[in-house]
PDB file of C-alpha atoms in Angstrom:
ATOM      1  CA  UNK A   6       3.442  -2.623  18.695  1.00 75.00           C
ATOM      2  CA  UNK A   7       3.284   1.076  19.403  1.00 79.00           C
ATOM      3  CA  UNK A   8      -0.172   2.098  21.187  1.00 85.00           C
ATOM      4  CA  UNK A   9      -2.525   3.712  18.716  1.00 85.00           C
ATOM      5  CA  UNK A  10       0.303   3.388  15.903  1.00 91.00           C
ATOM      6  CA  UNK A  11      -2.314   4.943  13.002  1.00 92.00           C
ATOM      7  CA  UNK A  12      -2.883   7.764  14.982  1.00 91.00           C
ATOM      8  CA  UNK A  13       0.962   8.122  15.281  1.00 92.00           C
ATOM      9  CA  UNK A  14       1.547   7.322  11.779  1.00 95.00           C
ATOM     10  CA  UNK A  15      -1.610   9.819  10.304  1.00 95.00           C
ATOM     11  CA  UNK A  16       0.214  12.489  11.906  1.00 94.00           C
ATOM     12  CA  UNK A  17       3.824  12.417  10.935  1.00 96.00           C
ATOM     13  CA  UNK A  18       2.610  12.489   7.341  1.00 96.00           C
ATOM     14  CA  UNK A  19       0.638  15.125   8.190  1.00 94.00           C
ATOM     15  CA  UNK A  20       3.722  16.658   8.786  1.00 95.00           C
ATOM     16  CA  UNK A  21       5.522  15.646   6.034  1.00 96.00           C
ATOM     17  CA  UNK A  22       3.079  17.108   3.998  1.00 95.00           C
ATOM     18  CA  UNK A  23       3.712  20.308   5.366  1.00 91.00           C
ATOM     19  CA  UNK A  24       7.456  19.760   4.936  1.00 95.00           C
ATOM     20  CA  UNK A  25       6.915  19.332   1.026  1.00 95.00           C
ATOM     21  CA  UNK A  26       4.593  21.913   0.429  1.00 91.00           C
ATOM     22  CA  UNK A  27       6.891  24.509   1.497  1.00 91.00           C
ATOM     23  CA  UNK A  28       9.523  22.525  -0.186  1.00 93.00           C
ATOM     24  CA  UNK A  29       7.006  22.399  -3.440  1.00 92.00           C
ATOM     25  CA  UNK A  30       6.359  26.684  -2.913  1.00 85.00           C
ATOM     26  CA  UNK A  31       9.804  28.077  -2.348  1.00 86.00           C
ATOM     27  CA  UNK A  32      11.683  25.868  -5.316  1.00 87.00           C
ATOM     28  CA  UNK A  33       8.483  26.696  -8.220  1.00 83.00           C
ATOM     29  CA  UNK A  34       8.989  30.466  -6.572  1.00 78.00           C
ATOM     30  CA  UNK A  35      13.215  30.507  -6.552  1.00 80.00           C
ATOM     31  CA  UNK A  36      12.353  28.660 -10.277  1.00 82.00           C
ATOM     32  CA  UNK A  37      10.754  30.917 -11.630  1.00 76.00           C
ATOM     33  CA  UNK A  38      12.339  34.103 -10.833  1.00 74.00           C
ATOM     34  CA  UNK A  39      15.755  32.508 -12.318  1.00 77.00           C
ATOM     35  CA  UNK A  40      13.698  31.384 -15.389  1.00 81.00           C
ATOM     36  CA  UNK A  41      12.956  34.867 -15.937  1.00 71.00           C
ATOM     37  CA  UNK A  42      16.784  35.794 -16.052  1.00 70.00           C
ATOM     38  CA  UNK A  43      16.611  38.848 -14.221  1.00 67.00           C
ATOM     39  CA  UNK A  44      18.699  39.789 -11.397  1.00 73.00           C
ATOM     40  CA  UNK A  45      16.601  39.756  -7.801  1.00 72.00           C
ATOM     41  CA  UNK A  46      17.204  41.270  -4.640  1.00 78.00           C
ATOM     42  CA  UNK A  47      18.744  39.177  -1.745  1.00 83.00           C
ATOM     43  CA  UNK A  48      16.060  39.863   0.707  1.00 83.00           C
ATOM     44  CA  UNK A  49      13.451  38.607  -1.057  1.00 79.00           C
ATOM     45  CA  UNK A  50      14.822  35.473  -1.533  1.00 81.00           C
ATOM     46  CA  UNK A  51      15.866  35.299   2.015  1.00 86.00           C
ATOM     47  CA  UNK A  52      12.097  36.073   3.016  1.00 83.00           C
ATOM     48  CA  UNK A  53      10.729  33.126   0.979  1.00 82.00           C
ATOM     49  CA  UNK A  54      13.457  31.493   2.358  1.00 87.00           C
ATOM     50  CA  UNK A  55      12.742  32.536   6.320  1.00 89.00           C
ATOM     51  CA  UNK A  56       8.958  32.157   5.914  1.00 84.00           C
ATOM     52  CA  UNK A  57       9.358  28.718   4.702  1.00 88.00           C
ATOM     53  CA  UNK A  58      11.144  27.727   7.615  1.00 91.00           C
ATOM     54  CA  UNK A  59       9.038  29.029   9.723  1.00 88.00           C
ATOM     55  CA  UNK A  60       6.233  27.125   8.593  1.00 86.00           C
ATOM     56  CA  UNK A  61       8.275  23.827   8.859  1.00 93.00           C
ATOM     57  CA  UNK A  62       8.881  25.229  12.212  1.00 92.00           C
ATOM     58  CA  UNK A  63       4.924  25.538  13.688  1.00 87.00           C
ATOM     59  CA  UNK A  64       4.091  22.279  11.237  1.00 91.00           C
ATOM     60  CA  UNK A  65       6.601  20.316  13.590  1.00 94.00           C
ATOM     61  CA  UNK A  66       5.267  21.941  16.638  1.00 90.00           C
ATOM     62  CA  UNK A  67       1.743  20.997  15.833  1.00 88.00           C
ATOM     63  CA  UNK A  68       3.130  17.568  15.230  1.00 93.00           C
ATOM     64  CA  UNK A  69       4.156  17.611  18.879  1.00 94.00           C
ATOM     65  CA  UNK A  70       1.072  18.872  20.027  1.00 88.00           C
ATOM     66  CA  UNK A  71      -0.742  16.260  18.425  1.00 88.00           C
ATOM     67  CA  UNK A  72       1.477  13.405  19.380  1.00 92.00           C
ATOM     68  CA  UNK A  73       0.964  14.640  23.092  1.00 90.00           C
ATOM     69  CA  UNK A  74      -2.841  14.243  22.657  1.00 87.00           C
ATOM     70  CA  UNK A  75      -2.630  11.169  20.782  1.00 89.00           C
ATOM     71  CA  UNK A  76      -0.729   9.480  23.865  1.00 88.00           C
ATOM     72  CA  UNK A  77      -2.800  11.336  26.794  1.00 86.00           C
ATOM     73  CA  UNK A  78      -5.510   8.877  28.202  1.00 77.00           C
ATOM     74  CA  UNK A  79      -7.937  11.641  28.978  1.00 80.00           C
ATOM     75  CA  UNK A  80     -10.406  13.062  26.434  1.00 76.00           C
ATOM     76  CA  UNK A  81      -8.880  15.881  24.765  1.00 71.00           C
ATOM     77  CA  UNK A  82     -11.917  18.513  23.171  1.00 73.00           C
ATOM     78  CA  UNK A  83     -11.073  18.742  19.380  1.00 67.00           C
ATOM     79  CA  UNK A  84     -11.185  22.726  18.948  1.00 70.00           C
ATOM     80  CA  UNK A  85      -8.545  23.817  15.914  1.00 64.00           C
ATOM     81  CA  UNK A  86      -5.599  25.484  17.720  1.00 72.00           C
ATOM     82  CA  UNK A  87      -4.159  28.698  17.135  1.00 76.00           C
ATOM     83  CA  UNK A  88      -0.569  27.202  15.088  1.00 68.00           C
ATOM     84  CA  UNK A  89      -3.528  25.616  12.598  1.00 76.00           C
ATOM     85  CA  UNK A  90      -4.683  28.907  11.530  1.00 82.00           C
ATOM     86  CA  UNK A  91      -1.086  30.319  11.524  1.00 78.00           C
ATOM     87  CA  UNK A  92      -0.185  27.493   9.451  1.00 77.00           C
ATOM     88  CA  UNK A  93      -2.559  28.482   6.953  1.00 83.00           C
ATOM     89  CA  UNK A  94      -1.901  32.008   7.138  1.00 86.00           C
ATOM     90  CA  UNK A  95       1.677  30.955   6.098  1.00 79.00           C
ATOM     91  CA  UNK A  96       0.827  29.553   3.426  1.00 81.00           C
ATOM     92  CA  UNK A  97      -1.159  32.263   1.872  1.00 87.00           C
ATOM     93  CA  UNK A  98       1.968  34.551   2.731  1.00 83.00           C
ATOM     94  CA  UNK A  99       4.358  32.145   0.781  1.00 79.00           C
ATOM     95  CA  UNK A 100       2.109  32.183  -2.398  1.00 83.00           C
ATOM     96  CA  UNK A 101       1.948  36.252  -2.058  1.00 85.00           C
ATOM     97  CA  UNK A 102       5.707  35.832  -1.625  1.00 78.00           C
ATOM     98  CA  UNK A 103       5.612  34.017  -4.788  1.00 78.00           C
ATOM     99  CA  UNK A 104       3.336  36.565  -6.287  1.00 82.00           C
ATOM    100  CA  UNK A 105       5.631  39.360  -5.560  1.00 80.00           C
ATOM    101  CA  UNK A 106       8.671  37.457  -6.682  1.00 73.00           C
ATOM    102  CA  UNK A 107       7.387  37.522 -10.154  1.00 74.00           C
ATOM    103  CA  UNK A 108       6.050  40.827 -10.954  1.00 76.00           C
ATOM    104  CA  UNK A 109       9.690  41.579  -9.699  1.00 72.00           C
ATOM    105  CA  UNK A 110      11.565  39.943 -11.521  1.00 68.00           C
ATOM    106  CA  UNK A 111       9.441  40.538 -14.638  1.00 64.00           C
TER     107      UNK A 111
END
């Protein structure tokens, strides 16, 4: 059995979760502006696109992180690190990507 295997397992789905919200963001965004039937622009596409990954990028880092303080032995103080915030921050930026994405399209 893997030491501390809830621990383990409570953060890979954490993880995950942050893999399918992105997922969830950029295909209703990418949806909805080809709903709409209107041509778009390439680059704003590609920015959904790049932000996206980028958040799947810092959600796996702060996987790492966390695995690394789930396996130390020594107390680790539980203060929310910087990639949390950006995280969020992220988010917020691919729902104004979103935002954007319609009212240019429509």
């Amino acid at each position: 059995m893997i030491p501390r295997y809830s621990d383990h397992a409570a953060n890979e789905r954490t993880f995950l979760s942050w893999v399918r919200t992105v997922i969830a963001i950029e295909g209703f965004g990418i949806a909805a502006a080809r709903i709409g039937g209107a041509t778009t622009q390439l680059w704003t596409e590609a920015a959904l696109l790049a932000s996206g990954g980028l958040v799947i990028v810092l959600a796996f880092l702060r996987m790492r992180l966390i695995r690394r303080r789930i396996e130390t032995a020594d107390p680790v103080d539980d203060q929310a690190p910087l990639a949390d915030a950006l995280l969020l921050l992220l988010v917020a930026a691919l729902m104004a990507l979103i935002a954007a994405f319609g009212f240019h399209v429509s």
